[in-house]
N, CA and C of each residue as an Amber inpcrd file, in Angstrom:
protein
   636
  21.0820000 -11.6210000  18.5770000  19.9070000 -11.8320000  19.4180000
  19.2190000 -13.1530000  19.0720000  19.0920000 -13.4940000  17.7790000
  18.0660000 -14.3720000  17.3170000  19.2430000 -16.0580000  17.3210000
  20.5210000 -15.4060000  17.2280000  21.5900000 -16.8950000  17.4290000
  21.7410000 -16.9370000  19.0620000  21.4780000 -16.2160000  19.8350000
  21.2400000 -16.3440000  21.0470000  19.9830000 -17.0160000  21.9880000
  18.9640000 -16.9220000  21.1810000  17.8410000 -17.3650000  21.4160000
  17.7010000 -18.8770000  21.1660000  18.5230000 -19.1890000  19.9140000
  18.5120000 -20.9200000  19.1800000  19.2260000 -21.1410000  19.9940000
  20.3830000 -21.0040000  20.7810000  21.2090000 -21.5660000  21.4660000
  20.9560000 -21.9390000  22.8800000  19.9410000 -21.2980000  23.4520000
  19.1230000 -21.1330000  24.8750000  18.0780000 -22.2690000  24.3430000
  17.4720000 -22.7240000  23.1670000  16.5190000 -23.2170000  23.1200000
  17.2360000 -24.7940000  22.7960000  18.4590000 -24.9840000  21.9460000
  19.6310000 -26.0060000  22.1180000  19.9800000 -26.6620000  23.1780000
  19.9350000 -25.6790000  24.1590000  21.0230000 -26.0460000  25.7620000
  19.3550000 -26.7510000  26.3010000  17.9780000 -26.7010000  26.1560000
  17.0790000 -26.9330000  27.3130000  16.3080000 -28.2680000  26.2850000
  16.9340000 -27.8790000  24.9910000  16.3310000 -29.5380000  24.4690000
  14.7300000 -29.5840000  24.3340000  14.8620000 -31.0710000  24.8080000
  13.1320000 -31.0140000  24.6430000  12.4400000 -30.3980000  25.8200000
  12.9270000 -29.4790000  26.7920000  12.1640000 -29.2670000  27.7880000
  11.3650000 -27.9640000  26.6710000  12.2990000 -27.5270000  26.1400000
  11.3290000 -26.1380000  25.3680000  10.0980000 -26.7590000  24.2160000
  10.4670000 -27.9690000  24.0680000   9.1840000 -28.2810000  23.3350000
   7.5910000 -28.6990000  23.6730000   8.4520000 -29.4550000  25.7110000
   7.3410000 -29.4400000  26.4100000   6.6500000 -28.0220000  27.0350000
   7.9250000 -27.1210000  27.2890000   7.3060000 -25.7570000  27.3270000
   6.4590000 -25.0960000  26.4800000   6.4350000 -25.3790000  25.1620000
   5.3950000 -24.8440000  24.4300000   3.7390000 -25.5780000  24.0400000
   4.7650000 -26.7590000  24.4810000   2.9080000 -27.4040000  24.6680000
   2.3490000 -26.8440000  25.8990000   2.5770000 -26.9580000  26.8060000
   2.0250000 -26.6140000  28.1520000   1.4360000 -25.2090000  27.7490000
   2.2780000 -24.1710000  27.4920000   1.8010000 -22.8680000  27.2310000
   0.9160000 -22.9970000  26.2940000   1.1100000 -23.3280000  25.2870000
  -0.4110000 -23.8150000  23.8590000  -1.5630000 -24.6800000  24.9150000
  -1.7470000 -25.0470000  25.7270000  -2.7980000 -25.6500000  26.2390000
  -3.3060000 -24.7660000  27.3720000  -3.0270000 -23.9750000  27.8110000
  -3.1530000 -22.8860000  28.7160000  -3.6840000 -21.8970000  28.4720000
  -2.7360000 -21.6690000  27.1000000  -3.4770000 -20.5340000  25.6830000
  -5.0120000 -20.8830000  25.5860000  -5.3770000 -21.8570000  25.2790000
  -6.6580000 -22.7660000  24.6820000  -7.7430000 -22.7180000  25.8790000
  -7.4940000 -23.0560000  27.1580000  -8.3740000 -22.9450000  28.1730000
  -8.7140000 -21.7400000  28.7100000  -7.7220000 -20.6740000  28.8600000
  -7.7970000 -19.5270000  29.0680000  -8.8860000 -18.6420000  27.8150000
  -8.4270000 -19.0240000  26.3150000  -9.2900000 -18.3280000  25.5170000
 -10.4590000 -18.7200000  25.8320000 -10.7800000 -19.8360000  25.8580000
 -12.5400000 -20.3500000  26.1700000 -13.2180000 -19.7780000  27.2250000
 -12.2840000 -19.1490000  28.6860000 -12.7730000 -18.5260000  29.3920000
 -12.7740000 -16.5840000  28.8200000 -12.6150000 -16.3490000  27.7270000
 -12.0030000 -14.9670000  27.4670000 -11.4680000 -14.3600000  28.9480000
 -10.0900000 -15.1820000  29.0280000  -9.4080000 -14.9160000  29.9210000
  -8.1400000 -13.9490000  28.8630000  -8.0570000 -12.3750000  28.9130000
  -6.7810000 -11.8730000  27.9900000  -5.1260000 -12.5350000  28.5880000
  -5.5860000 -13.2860000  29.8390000  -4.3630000 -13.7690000  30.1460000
  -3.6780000 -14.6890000  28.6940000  -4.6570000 -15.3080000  28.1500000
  -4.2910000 -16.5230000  27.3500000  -3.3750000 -15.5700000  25.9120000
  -3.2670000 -14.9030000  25.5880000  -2.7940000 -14.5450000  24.6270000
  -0.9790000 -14.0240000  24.8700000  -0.9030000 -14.3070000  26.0920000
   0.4530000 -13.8820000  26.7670000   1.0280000 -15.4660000  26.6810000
   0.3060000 -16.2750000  26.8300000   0.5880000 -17.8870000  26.7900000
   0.9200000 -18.3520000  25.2460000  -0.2290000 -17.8970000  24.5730000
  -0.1220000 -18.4630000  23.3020000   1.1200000 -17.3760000  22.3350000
   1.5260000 -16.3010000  23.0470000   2.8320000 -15.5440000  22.4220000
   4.1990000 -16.6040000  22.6580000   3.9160000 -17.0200000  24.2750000
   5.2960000 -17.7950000  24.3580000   5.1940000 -19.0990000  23.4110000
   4.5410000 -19.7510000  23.7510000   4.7140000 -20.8920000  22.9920000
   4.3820000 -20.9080000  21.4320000   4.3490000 -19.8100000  20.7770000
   4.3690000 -19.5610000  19.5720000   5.9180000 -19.1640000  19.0520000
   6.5390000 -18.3740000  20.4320000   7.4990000 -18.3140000  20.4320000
   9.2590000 -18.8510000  20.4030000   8.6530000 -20.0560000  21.0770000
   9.4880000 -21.0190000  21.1800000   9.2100000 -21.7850000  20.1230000
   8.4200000 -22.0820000  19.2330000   7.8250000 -22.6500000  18.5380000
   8.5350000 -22.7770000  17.2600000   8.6340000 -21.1380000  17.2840000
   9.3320000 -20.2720000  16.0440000  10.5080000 -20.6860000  15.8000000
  11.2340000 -20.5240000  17.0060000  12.9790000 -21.0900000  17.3720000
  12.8490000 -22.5540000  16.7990000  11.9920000 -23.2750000  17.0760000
  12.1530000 -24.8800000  17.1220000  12.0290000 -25.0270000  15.3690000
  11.2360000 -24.3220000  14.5760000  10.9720000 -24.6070000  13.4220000
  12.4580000 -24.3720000  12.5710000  12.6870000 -23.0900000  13.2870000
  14.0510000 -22.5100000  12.4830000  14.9810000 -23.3550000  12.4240000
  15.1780000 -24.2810000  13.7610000  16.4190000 -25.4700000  14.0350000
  15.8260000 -26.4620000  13.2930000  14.7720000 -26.7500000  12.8890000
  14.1860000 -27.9100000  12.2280000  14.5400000 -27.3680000  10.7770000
  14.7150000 -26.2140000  10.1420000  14.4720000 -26.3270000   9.2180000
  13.2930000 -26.4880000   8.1850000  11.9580000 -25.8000000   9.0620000
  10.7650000 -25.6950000   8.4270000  10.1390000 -24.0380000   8.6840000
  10.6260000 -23.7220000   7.4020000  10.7750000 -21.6490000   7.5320000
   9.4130000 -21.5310000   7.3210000   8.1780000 -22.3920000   6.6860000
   7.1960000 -22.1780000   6.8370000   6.2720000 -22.0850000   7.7940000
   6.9130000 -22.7210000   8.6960000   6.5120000 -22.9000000  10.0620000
   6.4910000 -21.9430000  10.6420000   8.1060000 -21.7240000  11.0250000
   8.6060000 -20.4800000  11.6950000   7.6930000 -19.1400000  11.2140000
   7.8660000 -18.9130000   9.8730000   6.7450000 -17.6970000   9.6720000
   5.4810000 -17.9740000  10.2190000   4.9350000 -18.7490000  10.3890000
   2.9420000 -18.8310000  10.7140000   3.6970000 -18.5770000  12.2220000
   4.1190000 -19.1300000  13.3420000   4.4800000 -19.0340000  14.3680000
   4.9080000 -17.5810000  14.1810000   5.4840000 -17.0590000  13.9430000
   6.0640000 -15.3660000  14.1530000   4.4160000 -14.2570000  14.0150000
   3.8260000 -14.7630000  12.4610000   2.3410000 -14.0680000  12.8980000
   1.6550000 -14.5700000  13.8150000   1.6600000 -15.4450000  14.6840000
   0.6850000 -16.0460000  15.6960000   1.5450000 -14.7150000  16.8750000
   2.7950000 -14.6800000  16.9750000   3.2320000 -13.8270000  18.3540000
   2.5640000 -12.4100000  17.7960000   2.4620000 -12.1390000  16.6230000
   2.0560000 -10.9060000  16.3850000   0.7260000 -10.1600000  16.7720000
  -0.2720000 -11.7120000  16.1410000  -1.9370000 -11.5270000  16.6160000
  -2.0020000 -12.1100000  17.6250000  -1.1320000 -12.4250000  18.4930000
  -0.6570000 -12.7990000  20.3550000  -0.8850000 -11.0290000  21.0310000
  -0.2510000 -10.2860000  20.5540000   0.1840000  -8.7950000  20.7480000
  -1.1960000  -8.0500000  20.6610000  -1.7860000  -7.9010000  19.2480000
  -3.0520000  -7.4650000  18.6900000  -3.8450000  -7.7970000  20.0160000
  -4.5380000  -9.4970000  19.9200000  -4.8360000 -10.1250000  20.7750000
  -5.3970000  -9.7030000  22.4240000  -4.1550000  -9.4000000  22.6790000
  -4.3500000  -9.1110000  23.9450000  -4.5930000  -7.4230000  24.3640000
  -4.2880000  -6.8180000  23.5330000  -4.3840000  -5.0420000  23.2110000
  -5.8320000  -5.0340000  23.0440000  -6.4540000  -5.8750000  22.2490000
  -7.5660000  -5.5280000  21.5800000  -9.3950000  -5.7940000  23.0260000
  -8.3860000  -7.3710000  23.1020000  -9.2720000  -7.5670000  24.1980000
  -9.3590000  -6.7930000  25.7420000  -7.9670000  -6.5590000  26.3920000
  -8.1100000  -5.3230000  26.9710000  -9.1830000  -4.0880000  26.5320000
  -9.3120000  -3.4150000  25.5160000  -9.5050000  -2.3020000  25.2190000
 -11.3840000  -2.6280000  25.2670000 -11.4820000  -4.0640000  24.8390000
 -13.3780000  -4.2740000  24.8990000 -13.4470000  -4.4400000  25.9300000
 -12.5500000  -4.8040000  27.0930000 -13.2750000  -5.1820000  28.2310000
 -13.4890000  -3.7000000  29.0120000 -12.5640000  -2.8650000  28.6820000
 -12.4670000  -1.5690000  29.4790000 -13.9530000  -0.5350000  28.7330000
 -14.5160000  -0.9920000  27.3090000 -15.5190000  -0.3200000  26.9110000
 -16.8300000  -0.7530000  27.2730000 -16.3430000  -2.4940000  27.7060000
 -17.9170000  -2.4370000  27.9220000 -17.8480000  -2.5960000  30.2380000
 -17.1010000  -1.6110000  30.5600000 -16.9360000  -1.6130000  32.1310000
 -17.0970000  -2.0120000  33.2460000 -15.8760000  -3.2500000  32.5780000
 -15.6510000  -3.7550000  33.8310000 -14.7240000  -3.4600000  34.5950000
 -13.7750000  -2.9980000  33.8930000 -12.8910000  -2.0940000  34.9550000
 -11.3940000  -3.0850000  34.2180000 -10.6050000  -2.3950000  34.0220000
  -9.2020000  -2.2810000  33.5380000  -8.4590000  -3.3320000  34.4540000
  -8.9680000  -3.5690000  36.0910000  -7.8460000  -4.6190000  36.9030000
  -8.4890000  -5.4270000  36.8640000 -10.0670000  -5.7910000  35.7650000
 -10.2580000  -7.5560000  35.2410000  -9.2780000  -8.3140000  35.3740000
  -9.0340000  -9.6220000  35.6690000  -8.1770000 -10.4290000  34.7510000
  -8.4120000 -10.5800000  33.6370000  -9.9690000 -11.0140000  33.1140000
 -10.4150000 -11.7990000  32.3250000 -11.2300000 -10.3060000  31.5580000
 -11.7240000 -10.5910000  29.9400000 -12.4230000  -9.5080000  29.2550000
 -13.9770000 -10.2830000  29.0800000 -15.1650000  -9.0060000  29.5130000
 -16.1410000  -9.7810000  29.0050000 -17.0880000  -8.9640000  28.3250000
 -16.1200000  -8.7210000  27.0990000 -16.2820000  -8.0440000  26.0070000
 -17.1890000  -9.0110000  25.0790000 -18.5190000  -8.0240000  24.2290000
 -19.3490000  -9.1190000  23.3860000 -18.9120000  -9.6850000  22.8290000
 -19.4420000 -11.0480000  22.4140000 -18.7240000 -12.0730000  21.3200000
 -20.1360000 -11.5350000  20.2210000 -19.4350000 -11.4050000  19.2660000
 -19.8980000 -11.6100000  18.0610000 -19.8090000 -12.0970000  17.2800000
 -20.6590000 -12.4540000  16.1120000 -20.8040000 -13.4220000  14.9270000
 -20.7840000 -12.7720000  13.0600000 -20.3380000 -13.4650000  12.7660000
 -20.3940000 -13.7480000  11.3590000 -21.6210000 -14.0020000  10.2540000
 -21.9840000 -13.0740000   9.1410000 -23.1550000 -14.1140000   9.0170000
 -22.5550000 -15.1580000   7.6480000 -23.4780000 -15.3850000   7.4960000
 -22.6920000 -16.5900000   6.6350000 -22.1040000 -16.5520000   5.1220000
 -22.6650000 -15.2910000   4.7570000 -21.5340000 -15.2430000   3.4560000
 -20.3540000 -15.0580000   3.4800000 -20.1690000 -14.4900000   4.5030000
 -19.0550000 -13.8780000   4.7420000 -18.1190000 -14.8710000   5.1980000
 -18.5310000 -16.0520000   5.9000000 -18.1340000 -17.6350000   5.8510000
 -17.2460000 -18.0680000   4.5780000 -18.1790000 -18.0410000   3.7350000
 -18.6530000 -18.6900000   2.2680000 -17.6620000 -17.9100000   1.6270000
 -17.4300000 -16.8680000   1.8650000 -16.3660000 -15.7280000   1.2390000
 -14.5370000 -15.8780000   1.4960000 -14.8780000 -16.4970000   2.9550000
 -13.9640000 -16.8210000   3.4620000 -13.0250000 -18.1950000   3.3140000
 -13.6840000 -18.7350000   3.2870000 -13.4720000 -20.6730000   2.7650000
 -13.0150000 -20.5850000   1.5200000 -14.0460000 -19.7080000   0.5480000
 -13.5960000 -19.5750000  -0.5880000 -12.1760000 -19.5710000  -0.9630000
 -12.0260000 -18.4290000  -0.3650000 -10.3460000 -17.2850000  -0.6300000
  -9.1550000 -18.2950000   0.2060000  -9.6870000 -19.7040000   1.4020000
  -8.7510000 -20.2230000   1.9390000  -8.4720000 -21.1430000   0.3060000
  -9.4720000 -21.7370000   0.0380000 -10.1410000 -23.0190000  -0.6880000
  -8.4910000 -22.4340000  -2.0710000  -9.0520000 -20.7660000  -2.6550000
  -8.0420000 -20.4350000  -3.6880000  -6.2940000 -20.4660000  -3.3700000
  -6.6390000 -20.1190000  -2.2990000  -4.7640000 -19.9390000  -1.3710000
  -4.6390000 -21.1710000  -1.5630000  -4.7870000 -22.1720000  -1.1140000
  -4.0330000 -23.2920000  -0.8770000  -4.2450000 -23.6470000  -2.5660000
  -4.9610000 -23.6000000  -3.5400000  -4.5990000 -24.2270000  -4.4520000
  -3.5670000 -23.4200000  -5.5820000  -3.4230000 -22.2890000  -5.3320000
  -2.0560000 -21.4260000  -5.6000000  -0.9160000 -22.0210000  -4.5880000
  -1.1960000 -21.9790000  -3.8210000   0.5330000 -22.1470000  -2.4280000
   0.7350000 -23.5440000  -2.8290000  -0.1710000 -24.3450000  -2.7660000
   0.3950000 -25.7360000  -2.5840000   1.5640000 -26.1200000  -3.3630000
   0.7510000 -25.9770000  -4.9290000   1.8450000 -26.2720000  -5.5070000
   3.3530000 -26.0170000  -5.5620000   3.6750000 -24.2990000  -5.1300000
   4.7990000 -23.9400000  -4.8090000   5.4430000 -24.8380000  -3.7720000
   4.9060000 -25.0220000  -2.4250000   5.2690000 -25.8280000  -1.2130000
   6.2190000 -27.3000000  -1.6550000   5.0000000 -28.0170000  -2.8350000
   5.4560000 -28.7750000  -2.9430000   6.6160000 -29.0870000  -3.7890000
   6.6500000 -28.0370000  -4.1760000   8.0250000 -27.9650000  -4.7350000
   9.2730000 -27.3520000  -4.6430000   8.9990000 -26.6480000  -3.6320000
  10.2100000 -26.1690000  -2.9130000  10.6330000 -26.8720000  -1.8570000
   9.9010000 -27.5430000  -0.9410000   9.7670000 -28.1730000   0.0210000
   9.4100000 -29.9580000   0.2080000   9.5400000 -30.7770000   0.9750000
   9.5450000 -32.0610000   1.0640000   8.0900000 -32.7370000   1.5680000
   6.9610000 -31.5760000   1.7490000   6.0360000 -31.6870000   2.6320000
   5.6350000 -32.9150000   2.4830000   5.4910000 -33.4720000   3.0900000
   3.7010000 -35.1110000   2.7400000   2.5120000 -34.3650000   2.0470000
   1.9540000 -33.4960000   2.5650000   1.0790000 -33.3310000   2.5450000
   0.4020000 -31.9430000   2.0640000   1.3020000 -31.0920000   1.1900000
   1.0370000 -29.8870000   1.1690000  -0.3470000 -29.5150000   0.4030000
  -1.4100000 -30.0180000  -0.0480000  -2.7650000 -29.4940000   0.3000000
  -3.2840000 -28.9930000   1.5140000  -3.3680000 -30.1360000   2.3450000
  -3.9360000 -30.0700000   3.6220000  -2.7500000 -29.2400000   4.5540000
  -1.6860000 -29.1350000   4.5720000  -0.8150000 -28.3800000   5.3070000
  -0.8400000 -26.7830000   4.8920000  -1.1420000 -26.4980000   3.5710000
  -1.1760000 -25.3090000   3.4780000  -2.9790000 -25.1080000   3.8110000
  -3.6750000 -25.8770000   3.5390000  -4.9030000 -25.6080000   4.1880000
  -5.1990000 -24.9430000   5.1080000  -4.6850000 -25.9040000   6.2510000
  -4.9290000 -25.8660000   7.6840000  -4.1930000 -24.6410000   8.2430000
  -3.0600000 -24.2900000   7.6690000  -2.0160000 -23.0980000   7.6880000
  -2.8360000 -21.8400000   7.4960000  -3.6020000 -21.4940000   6.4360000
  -4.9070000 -20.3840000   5.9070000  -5.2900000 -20.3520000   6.7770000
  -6.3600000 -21.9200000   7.0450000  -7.1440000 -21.5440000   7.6520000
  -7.0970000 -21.0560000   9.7440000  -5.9450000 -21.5770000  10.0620000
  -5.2130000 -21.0490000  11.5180000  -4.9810000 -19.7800000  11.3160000
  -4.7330000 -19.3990000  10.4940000  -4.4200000 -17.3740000  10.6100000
  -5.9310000 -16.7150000  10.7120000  -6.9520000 -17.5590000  10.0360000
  -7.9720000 -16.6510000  10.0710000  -8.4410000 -17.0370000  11.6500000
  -8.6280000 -18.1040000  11.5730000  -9.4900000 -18.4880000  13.0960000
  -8.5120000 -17.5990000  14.2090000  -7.2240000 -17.3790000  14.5260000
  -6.7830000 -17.1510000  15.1110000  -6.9710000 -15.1010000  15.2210000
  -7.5090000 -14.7980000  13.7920000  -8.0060000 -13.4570000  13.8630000
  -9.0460000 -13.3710000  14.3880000 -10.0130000 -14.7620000  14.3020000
 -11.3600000 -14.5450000  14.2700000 -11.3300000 -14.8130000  15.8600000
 -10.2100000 -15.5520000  16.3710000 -10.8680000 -15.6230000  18.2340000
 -10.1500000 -13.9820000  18.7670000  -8.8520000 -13.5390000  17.9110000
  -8.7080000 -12.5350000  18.9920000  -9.7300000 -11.4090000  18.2460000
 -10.4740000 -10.8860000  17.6920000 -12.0690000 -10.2910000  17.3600000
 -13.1450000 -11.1120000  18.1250000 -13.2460000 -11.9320000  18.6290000
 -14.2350000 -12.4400000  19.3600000 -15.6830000 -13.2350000  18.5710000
 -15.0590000 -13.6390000  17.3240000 -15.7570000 -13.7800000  16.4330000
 -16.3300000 -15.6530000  17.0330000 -17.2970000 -15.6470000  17.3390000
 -17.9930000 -17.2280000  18.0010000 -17.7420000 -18.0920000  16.9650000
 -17.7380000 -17.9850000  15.7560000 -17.4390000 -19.4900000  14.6140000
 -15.8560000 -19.7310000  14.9460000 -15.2570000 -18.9560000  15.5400000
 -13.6250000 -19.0430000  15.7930000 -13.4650000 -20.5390000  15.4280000
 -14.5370000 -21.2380000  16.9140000 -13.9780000 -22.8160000  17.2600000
 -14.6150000 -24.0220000  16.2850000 -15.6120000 -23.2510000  15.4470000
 -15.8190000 -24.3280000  14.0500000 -14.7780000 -24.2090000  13.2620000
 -14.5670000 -23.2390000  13.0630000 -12.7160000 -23.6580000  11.7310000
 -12.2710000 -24.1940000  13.0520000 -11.2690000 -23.8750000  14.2800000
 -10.6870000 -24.9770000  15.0990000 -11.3700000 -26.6980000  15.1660000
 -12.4040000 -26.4100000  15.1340000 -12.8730000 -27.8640000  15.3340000
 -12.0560000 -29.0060000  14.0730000 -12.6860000 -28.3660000  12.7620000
 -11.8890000 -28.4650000  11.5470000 -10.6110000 -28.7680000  11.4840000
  -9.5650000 -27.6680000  11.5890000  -8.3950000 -27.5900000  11.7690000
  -7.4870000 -28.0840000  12.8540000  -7.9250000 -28.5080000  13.5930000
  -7.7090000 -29.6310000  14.7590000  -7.9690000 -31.2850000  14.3450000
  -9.3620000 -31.4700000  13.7420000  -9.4750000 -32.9870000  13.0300000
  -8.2730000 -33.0470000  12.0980000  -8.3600000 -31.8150000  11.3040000
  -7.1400000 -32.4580000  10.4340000  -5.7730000 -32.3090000  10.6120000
  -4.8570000 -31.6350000  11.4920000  -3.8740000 -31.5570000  11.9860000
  -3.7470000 -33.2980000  13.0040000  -5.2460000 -33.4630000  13.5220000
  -5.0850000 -35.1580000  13.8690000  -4.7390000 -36.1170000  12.9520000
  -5.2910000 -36.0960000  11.9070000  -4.9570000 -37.2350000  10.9440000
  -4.0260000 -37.0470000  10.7380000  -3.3520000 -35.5990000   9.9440000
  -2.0290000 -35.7220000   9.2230000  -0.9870000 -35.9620000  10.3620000
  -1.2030000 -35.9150000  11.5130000   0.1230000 -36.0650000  12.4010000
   0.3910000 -37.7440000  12.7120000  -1.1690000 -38.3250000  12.5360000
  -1.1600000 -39.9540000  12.8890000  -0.7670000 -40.3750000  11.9590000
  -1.2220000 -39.7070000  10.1290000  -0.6140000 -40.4230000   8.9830000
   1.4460000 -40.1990000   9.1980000   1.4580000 -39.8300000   9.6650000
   3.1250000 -39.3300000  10.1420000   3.5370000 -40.3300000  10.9400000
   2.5250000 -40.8770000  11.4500000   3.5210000 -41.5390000  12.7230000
   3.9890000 -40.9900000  14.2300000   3.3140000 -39.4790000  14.1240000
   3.7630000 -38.4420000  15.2750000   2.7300000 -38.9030000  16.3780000
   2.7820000 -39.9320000  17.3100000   1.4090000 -40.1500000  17.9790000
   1.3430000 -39.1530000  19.1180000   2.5000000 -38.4930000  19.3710000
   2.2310000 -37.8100000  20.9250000   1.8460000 -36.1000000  20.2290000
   2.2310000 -36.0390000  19.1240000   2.1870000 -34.6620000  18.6270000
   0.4560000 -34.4320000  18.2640000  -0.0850000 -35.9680000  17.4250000
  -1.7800000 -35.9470000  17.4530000  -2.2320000 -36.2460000  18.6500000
  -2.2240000 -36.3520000  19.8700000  -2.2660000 -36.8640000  21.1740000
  -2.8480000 -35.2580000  21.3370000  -2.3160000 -34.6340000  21.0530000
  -2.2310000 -32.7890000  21.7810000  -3.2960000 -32.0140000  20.7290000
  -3.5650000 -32.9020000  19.7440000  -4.3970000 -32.3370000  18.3940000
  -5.6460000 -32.7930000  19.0800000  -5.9140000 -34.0410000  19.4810000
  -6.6110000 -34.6010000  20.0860000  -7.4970000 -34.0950000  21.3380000
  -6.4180000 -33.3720000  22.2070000  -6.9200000 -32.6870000  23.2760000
  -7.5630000 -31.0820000  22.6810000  -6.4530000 -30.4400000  21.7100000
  -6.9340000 -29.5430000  21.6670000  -8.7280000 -29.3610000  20.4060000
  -8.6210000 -30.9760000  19.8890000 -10.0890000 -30.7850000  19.3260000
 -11.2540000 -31.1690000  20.3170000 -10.4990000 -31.2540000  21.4800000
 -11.9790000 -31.3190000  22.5000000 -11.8920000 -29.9540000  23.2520000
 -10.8380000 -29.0510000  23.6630000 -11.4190000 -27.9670000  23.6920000
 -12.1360000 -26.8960000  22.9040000 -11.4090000 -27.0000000  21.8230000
 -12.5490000 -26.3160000  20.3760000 -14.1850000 -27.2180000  21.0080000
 -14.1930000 -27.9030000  20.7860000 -15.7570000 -28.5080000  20.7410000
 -16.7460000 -27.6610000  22.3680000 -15.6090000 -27.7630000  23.5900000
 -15.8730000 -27.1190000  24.7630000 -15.9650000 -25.1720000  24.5170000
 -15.0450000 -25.1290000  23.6670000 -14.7450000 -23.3460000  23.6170000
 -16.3670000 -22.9830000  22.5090000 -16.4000000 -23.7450000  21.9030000
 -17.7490000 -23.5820000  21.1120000 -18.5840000 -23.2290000  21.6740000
 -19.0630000 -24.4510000  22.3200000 -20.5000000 -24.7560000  23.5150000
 -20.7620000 -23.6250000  24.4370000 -19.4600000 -23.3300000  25.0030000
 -19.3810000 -22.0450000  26.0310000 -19.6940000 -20.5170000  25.1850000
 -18.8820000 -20.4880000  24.6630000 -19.2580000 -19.0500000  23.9430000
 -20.7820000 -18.8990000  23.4110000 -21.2440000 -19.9790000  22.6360000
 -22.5290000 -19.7590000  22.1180000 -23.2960000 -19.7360000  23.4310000
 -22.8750000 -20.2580000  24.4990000 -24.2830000 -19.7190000  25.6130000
 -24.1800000 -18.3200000  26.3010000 -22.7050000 -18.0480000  25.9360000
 -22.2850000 -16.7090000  26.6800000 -23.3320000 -15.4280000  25.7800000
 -23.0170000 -16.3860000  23.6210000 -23.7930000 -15.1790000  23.1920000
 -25.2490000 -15.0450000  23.2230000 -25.9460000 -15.9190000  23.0860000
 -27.3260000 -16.5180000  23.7050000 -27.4940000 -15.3420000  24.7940000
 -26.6790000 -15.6390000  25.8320000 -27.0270000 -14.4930000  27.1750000
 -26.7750000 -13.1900000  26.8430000 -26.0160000 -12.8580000  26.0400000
 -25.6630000 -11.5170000  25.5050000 -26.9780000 -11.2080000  24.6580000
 -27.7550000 -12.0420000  23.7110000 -28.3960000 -11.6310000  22.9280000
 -29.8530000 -11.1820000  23.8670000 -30.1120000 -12.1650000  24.9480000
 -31.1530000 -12.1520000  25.6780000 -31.4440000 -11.1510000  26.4400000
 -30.0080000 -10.7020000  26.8440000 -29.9040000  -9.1760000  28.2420000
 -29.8600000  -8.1570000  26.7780000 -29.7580000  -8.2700000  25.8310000
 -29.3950000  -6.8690000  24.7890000 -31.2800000  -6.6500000  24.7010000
 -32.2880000  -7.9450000  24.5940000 -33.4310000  -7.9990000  24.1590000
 -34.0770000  -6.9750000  24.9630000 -33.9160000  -7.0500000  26.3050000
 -34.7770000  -6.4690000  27.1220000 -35.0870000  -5.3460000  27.4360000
């Protein structure tokens, strides 16, 4: 199944790599609208993603991509299930289930435990592996699993770690030389900055209609 899949993704070349950008940018606009469509987007192109790492030869990859299809799955189960509690009716497209927040230790708690991971992982990385950059790669790696828990929970700081984790996936791809790969880092740190803005007025309105 899985030598069948590399071989389908072999025969279409780089069209599957433009296929997974397209779907990762679709993913991204759709979440900002808490559209549950987007998590069906961000499965494929996590998916293909996975395949591409495996042919590359970056198994670290491939694993973060395999949990992204997983909390792709969660994701979209979960947000279904808030939109149907707070009734709007099950043939929504879109969920407009509360966004909620974090308070800030729990931040502080969080950064922490990324801050300890990467200074345990790195070193392994870098020595098993050829990385450039394995601080900031295992960084940004932490910290994408959480944000990516924290948007499918509906958690509003989601798009401050993205904001983050988008600047620096920009640099390290320009210190690379990858200009079309930070090109897409680029776009996607202006939707973080847009997915921000939006949600905090969505919770603003949530907090205002809960007041009354």
């Amino acid at each position: 199944m899985l030598e069948r899949f590399l071989a389908a993704l072999r025969a279409v070349g780089p069209l599957a790599e433009l296929l997974s950008v397209i779907a990762g940018l679709i993913y991204s606009l759709l979440a900002v609208r808490q559209d549950r469509r987007c998590w069906l987007f961000g499965g494929l192109s996590s998916t293909i993603l996975a395949g591409l790492a495996v042919q590359a030869r970056l198994p670290m990859q491939a694993v973060l991509q395999v949990v992204y299809v997983v909390m792709a799955i969660y994701g979209f189960f979960h947000w279904s299930r808030s939109g149907s509690r707070t009734g709007e009716g099950a043939a929504a497209q879109g969920t407009s289930a509360p966004i909620g927040r974090w308070p800030w230790p729990v931040h502080l708690a969080w950064v922490a435990a990324i801050a300890v991971g990467t200074g345990l992982l790195a070193p392994a990385i870098a020595a098993w592996t050829a990385a450039a950059w394995p601080r900031l790669d295992t960084g940004t790696m932490l910290a994408s699993l959480l944000a990516t828990w924290m948007i499918a929970r509906l958690r509003l700081e989601n798009w401050l770690y993205w904001i983050v984790i988008d600047a620096v996936s920009l640099y390290l791809y320009l210190q690379q030389g990858l200009a079309l790969v930070a090109s897409l880092y680029a776009i996607y740190l202006v939707i973080a900055l847009f997915g921000w803005f939006t949600w905090r007025a969505r919770w603003r309105q949530q907090q205002a209609v809960a007041a009354r």
